[in-house]
Short mmCIF file of C-alpha atoms and ligand atoms in Angstrom, two decimals:
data_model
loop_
_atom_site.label_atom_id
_atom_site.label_comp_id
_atom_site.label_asym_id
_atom_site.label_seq_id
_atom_site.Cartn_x
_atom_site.Cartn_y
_atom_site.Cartn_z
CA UNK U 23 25.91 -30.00 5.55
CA UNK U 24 27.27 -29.92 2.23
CA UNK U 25 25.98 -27.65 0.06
CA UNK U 26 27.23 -27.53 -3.07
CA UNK U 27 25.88 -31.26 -3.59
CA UNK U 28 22.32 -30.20 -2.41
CA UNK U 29 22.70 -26.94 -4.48
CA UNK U 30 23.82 -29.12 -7.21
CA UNK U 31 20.17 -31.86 -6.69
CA UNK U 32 18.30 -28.44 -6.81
CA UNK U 33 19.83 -26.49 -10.01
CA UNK U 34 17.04 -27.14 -12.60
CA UNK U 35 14.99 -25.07 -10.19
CA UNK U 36 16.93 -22.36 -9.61
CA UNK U 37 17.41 -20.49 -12.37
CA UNK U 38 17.41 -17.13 -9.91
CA UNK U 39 19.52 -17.12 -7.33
CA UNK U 40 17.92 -13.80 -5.44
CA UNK U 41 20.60 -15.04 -2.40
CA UNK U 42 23.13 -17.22 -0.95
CA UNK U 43 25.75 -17.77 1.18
CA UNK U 44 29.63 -17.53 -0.38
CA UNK U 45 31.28 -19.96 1.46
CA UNK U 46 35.11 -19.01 0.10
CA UNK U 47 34.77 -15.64 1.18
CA UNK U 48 32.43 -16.48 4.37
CA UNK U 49 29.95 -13.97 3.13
CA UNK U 50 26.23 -13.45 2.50
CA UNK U 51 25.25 -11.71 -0.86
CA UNK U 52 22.07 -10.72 -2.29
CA UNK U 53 20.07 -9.55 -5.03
CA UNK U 54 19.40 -5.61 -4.54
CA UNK U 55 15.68 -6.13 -5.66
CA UNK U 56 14.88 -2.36 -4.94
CA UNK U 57 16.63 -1.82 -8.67
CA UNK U 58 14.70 -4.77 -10.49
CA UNK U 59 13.77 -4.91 -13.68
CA UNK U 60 15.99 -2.20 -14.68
CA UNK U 61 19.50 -3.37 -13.16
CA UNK U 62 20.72 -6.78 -11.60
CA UNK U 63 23.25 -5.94 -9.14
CA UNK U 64 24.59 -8.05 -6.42
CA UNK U 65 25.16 -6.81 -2.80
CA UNK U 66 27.68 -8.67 -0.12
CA UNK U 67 28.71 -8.05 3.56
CA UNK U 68 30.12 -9.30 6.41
CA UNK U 69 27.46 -7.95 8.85
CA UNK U 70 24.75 -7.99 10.11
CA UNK U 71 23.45 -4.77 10.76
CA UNK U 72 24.17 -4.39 7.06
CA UNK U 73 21.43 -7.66 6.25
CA UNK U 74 19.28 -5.19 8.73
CA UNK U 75 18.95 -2.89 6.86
CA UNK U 76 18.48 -4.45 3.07
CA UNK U 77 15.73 -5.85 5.10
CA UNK U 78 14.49 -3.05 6.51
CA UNK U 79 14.94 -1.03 3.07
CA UNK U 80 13.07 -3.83 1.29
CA UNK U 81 16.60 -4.81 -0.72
CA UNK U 82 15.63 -8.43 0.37
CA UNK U 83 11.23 -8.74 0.92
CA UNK U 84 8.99 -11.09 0.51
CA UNK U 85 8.66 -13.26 4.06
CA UNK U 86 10.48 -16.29 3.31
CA UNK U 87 13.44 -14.13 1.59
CA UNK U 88 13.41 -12.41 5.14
CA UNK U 89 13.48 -15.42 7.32
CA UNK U 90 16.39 -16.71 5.54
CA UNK U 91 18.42 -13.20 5.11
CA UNK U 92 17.47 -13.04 9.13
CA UNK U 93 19.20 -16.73 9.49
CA UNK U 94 22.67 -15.42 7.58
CA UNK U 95 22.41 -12.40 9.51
CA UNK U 96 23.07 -14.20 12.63
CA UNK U 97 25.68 -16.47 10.81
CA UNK U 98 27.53 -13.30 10.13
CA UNK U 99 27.23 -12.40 13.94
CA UNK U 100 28.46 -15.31 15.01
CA UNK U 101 31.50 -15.54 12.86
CA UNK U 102 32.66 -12.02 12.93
CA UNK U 103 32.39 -10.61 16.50
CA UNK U 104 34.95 -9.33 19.77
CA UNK U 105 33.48 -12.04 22.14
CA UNK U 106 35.83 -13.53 24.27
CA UNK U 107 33.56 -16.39 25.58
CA UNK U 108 30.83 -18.61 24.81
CA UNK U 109 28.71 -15.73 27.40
CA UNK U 110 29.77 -13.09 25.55
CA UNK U 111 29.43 -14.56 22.04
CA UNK U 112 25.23 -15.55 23.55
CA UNK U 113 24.73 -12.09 24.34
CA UNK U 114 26.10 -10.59 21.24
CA UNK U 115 23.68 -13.25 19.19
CA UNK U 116 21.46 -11.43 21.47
CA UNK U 117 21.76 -8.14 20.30
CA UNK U 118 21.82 -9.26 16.44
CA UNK U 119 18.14 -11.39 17.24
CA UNK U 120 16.89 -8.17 18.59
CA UNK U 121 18.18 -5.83 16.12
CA UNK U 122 17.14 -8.45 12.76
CA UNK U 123 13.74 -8.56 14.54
CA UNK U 124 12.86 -5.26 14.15
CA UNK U 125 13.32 -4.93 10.71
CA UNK U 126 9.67 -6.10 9.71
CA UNK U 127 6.66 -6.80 12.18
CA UNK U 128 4.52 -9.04 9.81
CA UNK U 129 6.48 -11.48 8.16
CA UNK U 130 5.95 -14.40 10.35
CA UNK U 131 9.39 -16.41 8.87
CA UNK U 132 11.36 -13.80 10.49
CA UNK U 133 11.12 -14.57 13.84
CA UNK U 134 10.44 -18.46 12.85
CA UNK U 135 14.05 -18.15 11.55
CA UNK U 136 15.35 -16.09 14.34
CA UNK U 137 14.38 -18.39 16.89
CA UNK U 138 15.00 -21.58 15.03
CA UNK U 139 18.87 -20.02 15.50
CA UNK U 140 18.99 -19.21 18.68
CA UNK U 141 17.57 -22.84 19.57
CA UNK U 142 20.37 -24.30 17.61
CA UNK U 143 22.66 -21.84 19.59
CA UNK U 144 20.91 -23.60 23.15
CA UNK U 145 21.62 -27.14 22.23
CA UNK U 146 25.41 -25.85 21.47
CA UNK U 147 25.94 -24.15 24.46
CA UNK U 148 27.96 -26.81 26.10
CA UNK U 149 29.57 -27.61 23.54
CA UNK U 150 32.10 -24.37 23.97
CA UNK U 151 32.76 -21.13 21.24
CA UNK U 152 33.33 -22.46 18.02
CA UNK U 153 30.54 -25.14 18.05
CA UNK U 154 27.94 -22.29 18.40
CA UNK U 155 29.19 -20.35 15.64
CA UNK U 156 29.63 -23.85 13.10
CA UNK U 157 25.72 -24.23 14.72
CA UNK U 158 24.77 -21.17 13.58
CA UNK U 159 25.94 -21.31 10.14
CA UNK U 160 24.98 -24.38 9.61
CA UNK U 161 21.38 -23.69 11.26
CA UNK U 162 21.15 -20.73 8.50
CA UNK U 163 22.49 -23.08 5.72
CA UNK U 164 19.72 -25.66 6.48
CA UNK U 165 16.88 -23.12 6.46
CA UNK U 166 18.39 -21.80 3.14
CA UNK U 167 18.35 -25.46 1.50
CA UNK U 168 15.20 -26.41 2.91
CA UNK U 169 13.00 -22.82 2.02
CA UNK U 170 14.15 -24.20 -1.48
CA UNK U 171 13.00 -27.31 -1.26
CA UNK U 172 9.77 -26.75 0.25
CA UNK U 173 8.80 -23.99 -2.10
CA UNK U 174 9.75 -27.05 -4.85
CA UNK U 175 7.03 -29.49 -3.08
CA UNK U 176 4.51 -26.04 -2.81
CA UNK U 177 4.79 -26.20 -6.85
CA UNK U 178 3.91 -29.56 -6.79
CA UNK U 179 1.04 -29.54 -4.50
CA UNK U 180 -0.52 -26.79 -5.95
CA UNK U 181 0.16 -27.40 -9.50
CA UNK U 182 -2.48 -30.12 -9.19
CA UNK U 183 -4.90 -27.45 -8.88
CA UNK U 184 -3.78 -25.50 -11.85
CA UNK U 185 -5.50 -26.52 -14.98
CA UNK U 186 -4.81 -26.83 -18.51
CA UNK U 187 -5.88 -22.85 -20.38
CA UNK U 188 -5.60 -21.59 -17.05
CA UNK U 189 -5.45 -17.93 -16.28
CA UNK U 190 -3.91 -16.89 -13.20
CA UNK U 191 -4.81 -13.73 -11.18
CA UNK U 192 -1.48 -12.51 -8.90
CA UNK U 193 -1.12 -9.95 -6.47
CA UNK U 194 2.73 -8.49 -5.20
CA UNK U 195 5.67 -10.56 -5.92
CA UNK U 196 5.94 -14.66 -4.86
CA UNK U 197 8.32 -15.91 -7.11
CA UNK U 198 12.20 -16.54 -6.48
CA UNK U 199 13.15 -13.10 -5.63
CA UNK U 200 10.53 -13.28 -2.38
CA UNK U 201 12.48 -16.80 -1.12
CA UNK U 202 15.38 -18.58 -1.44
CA UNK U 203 14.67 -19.91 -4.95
CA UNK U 204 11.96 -20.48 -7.04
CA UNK U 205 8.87 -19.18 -4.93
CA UNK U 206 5.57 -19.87 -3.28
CA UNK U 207 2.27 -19.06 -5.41
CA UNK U 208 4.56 -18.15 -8.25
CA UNK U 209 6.75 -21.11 -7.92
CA UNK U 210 3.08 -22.51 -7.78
CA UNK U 211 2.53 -21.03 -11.48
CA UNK U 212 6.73 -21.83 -12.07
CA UNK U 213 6.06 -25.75 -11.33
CA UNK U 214 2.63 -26.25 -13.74
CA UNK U 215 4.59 -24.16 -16.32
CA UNK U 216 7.92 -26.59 -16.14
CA UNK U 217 5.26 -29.61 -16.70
CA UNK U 218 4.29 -27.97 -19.73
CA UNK U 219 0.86 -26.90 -18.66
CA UNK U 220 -0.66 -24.18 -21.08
CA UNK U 221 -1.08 -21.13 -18.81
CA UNK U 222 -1.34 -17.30 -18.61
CA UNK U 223 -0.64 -14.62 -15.73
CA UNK U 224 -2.37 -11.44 -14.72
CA UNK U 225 -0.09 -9.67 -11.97
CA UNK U 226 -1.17 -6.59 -10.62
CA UNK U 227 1.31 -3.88 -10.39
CA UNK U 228 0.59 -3.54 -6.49
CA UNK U 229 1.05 -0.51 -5.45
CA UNK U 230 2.66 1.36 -3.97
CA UNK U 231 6.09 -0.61 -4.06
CA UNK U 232 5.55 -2.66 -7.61
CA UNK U 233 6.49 -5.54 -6.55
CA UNK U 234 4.07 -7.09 -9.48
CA UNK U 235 5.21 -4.12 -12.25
CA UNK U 236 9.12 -4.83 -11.30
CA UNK U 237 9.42 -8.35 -9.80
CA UNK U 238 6.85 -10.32 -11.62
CA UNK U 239 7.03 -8.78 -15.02
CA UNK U 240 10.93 -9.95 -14.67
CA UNK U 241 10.61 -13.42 -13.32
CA UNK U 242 7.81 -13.73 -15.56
CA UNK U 243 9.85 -12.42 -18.88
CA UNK U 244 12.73 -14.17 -17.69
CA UNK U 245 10.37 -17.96 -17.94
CA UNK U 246 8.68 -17.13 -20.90
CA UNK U 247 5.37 -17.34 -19.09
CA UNK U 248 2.61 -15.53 -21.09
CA UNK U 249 0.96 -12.46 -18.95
CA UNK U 250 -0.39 -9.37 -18.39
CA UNK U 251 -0.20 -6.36 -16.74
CA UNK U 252 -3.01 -4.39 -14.91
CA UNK U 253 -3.71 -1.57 -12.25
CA UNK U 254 -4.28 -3.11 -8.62
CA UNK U 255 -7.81 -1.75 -9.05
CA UNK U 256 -8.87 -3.58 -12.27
CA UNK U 257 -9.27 -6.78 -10.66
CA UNK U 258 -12.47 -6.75 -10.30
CA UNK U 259 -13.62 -6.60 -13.47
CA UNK U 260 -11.06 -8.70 -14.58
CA UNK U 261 -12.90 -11.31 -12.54
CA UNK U 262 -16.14 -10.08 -13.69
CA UNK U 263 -14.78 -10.40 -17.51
CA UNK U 264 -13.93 -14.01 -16.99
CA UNK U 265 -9.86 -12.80 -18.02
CA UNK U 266 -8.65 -14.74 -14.95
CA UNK U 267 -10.50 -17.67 -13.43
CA UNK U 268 -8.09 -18.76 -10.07
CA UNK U 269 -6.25 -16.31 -7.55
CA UNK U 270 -3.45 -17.52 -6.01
CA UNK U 271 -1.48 -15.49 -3.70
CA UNK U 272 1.38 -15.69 -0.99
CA UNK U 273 1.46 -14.89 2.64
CA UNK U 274 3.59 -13.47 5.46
CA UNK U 275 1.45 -14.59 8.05
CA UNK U 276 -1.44 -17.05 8.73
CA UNK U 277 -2.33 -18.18 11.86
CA UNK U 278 -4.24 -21.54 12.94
CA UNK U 279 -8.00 -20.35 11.47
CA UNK U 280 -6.65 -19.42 8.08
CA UNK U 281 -6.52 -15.48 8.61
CA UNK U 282 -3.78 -14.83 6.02
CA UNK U 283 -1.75 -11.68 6.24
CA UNK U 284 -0.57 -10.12 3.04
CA UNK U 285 0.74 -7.49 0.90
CA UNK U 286 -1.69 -4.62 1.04
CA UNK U 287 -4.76 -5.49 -1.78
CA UNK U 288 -4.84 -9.05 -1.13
CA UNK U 289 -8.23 -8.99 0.95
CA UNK U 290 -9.76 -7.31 -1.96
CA UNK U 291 -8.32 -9.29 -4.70
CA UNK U 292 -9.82 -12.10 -2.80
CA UNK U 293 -13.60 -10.25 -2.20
CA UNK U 294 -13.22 -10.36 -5.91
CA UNK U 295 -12.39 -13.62 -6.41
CA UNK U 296 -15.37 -14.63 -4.26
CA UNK U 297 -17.63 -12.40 -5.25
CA UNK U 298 -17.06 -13.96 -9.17
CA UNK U 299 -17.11 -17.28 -8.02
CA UNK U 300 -13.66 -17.74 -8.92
CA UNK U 301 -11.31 -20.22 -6.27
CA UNK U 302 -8.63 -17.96 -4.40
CA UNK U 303 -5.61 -19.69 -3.17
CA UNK U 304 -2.41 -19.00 -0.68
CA UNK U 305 0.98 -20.80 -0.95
CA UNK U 306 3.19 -20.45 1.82
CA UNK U 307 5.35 -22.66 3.50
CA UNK U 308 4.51 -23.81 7.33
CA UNK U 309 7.07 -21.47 8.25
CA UNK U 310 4.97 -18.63 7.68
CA UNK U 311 2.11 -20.21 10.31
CA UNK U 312 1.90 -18.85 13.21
CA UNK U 313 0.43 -21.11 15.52
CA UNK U 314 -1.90 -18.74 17.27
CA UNK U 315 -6.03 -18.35 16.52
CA UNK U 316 -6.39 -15.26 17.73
CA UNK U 317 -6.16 -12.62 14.57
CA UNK U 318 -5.24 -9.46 16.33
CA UNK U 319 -1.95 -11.50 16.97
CA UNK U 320 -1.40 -10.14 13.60
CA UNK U 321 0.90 -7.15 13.20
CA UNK U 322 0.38 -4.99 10.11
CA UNK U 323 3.25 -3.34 9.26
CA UNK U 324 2.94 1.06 8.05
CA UNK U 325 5.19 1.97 6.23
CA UNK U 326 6.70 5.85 5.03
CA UNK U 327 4.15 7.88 3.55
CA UNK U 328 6.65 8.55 0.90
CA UNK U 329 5.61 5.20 -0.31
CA UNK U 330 2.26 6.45 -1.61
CA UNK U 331 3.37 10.43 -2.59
CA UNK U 332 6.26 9.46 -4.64
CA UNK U 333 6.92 6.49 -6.79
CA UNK U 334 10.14 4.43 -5.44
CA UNK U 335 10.99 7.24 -3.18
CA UNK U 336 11.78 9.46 -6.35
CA UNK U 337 9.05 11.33 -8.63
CA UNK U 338 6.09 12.97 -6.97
CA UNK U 339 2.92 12.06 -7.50
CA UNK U 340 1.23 14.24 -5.28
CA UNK U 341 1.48 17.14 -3.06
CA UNK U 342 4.10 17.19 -0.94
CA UNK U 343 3.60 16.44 2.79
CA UNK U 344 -0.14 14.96 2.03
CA UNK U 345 -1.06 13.03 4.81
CA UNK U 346 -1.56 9.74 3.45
CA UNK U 347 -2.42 5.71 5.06
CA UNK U 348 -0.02 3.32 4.03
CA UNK U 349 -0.31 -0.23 5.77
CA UNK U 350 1.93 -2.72 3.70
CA UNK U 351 -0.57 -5.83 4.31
CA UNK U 352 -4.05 -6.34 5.03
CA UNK U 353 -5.81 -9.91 6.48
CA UNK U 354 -8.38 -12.14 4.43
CA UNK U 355 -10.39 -13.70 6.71
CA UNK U 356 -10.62 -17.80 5.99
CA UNK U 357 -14.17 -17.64 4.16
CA UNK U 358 -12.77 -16.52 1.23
CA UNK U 359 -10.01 -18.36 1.08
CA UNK U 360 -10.49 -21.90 -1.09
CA UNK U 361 -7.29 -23.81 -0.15
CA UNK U 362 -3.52 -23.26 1.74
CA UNK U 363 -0.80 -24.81 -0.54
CA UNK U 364 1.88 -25.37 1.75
CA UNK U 365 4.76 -28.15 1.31
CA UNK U 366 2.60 -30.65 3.16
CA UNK U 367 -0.34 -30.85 1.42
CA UNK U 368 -3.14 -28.34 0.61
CA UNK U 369 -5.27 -27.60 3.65
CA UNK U 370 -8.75 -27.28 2.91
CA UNK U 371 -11.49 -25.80 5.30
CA UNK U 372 -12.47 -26.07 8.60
CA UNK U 373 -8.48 -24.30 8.46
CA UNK U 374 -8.33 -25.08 12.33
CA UNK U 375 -7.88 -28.72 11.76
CA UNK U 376 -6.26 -28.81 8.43
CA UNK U 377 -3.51 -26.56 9.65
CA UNK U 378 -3.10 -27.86 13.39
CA UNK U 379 -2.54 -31.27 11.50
CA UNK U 380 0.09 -30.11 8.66
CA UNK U 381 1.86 -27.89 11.92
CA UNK U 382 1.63 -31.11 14.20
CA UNK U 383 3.96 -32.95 11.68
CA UNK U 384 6.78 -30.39 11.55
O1 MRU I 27 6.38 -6.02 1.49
P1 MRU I 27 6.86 -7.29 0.84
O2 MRU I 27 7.29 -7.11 -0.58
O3 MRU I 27 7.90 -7.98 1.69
O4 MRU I 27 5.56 -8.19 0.83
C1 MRU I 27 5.64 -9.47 0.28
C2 MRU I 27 4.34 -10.17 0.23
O5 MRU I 27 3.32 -9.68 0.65
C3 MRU I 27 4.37 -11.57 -0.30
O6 MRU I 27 3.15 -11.89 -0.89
C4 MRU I 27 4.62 -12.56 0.84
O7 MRU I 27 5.74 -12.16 1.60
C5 MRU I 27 4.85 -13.92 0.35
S1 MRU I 27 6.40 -14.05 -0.51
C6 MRU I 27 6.63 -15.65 -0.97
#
C-alpha cells in the first residue's frame, strides 16, 4: 500500500499524530501519553515486547490506539527475528500474539487486530519467508490507514446528531491520542466542530488515570474547542442543571445486544444521562464489536491499587497500603444507551439487529 499518498488524502484530519509507522528507519514510534499535557515526547523501537509494554503501562490506551500498536507490534516481530524458516518465523509470530494479548483484557480491537494478522500471516503461508513478513506489515499498515478513516466517517455519522449550541458531556479520553488519528466520540465532537457547528465540552477528569484532565483538556486546547472541566462525580447535577444536554462516549467493547464496555464511570454518566432525559451516545468503530450476546463475555480489566492511592503513580493521596477496588471499565447495559455511531451508520435499538446488520457488511 502506499502510504504516504493515503497519509497525504487524510492530513486535514490529522493534526495529532499520537502514532505511526517510520518507514526509513523500519520503526514504530509513539506518543508517550502517560506525560500529556505537560510534555510531548516521542517514543520508537524495534520490538515488540517494547510496544508490550507501552501498552501494558498505558503509554499507548484507548482501544483502537491498542489494536493498532498490537498490529505494528507484530510487524516488528516479523521483520526483526532469528527464524530460519517460514515454521519458525509462524511460531515466533506466535509468541509475539500471545505476549501483545496479554497486555489488556477489555479492549476488544486488540485481539480484532491480533487475529486480523495472523490471518494475513495464513493466506501467506505458501507463499515462503519474506511474503509473511511484507503481509504482516502491510496487514498493520492497512489497519493503521483504515482506524483513520473510519474514525473520519464516525465524525460524520454522528455529527448529524450534534446540534447547533450544543453542550457535550465526555467521559475518559476518545480523541486522537485513543486511535490512530482524530478519534471516536471526540472525533465525533472534532468533525461538527470542523463544519463550524457552535459547540461546548464538559470532560470529566476520570479518575483515577485523567485521561479527561490530561488528554482531553490538550486535544481540546489544542482545537480551540470551548469546554469545561469537572470532577467525575459532578455529572449528575450537571445533567440536572441543564449545563450539558447529550453524552457521548467511546467504547472498548460492545457485544451484539449493545452492552458497551468502558472506562470506569461510564455506566453512571449514562444513569445520569437517562435519568435527566438527556440522549447518551457511543462511537466506536465495528472493530471494537464483539460479536457475542452473552455479556459476561466481557472482561473487565483491575488494575494496581496504586492507581487510586496515589495520583499517576507519584503523590499520595491516601494511606499507604489501603486496600482499595480499582476496575478500569464498567458495562452500560443497552437501555440507556440512545444510539452506536460507528463508521457504518448509527445503530439504533433493538441493538441485536442494528448491529448484526452493520457486522454482516464488514
Ligand atoms: O484505560 P484506557 O485509557 O485505555 O480506556 C480508554 C477508554 O475507556 C476509551 O473510552 C475507549 O477505549 C474508547 S477510545 C476511542
Amino acid at each position: 500500500m502506499n502510504l504516504e499518498q493515503e497519509l497525504g488524502r487524510l492530513r486535514e484530519y490529522l493534526r495529532i499524530k499520537p502514532l505511526y509507522w517510520d518507514q526509513d528507519r523500519g520503526e514504530f514510534v509513539w506518543l508517550d501519553t502517560r506525560l500529556i499535557p505537560f510534555e510531548e515526547v516521542y517514543r520508537r523501537t524495534r520490538d515488540y515486547s517494547r510496544v508490550a509494554k507501552a501498552i501494558r503501562d498505558m503509554e499507548i490506551r484507548g482501544a483502537p490506539a491498542i489494536g493498532v500498536a498490537a498490529a505494528f507490534g507484530m510487524a516488528l516481530a516479523a521483520l526483526y527475528n532469528n527464524a530460519g524458516d517460514e515454521e519458525e518465523l509462524i511460531a515466533h509470530l506466535e509468541k509475539a500474539r500471545r505476549e501483545l494479548a496479554s497486555t489488556r483484557p477489555t479492549a476488544f480491537n486488540l485481539f480484532w487486530a491480533l487475529d486480523r494478522v495472523m490471518a494475513r500471516v495464513e493466506s501467506e503461508r505458501s507463499r515462503g519467508f519474506d511474503k509473511i513478513v511484507d503481509g504482516v506489515l502491510d496487514e498493520a499498515l492497512r489497519i493503521y490507514i483504515e482506524d483513520i478513516k473510519n474514525n473520519i466517517m464516525i465524525g460524520r455519522h454522528g455529527s448529524k446528531l450534534i446540534e447547533e449550541n450544543d453542550t457535550i458531556l465526555t467521559h475518559c479520553n476518545t480523541g486522537a491520542l485513543a486511535t490512530a488519528g482524530f478519534g471516536t466520540a471526540l472525533g465525533v465532537i472534532r468533525y461538527a466542530w470542523y463544519e463550524g457547528k457552535n459547540i461546548r465540552v464538559i470532560t470529566t477528569e476520570t479518575r483515577p488515570v485523567l485521561q479527561g484532565a490530561r488528554l482531553n483538556v490538550w486535544e481540546l486546547k489544542k482545537e480551540g474547542i470551548p469546554f469545561k472541566l469537572i470532577v467525575d462525580s459532578a455529572v449528575g447535577i450537571v445533567f440536572r442543571q441543564n449545563l450539558a444536554n447529550k453524552a457521548i462516549v467511546g467504547a472498548d467493547r460492545i457485544i451484539l445486544t449493545g452492552h458497551v464496555a468502558n472506562k470506569i464511570g461510564t455506566y453512571v454518566v449514562a444513569l445520569s444521562a437517562w435519568h435527566n432525559n438527556k440522549p447518551f451516545y457511543v462511537a466506536a468503530p465495528t472493530s471494537t464489536i464483539q460479536p457475542v450476546n452473552d455479556p459476561s463475555a466481557i472482561v473487565i480489566e483491575e488494575r494496581s491499587h496504586d492507581e487510586i492511592r496515589k495520583i499517576m503513580g507519584k503523590y499520595p493521596l491516601t494511606l499507604d497500603g489501603v486496600d482499595a477496588y480499582n476496575p478500569a471499565f464498567d458495562v452500560t447495559p443497552p437501555e440507556l444507551i440512545s444510539g452506536i455511531i460507528t463508521e457504518r451508520g448509527v445503530a439504533e435499538k433493538p441493538f441485536k439487529e442494528t448491529l448484526t446488520a452493520i457486522i454482516n457488511h464488514r
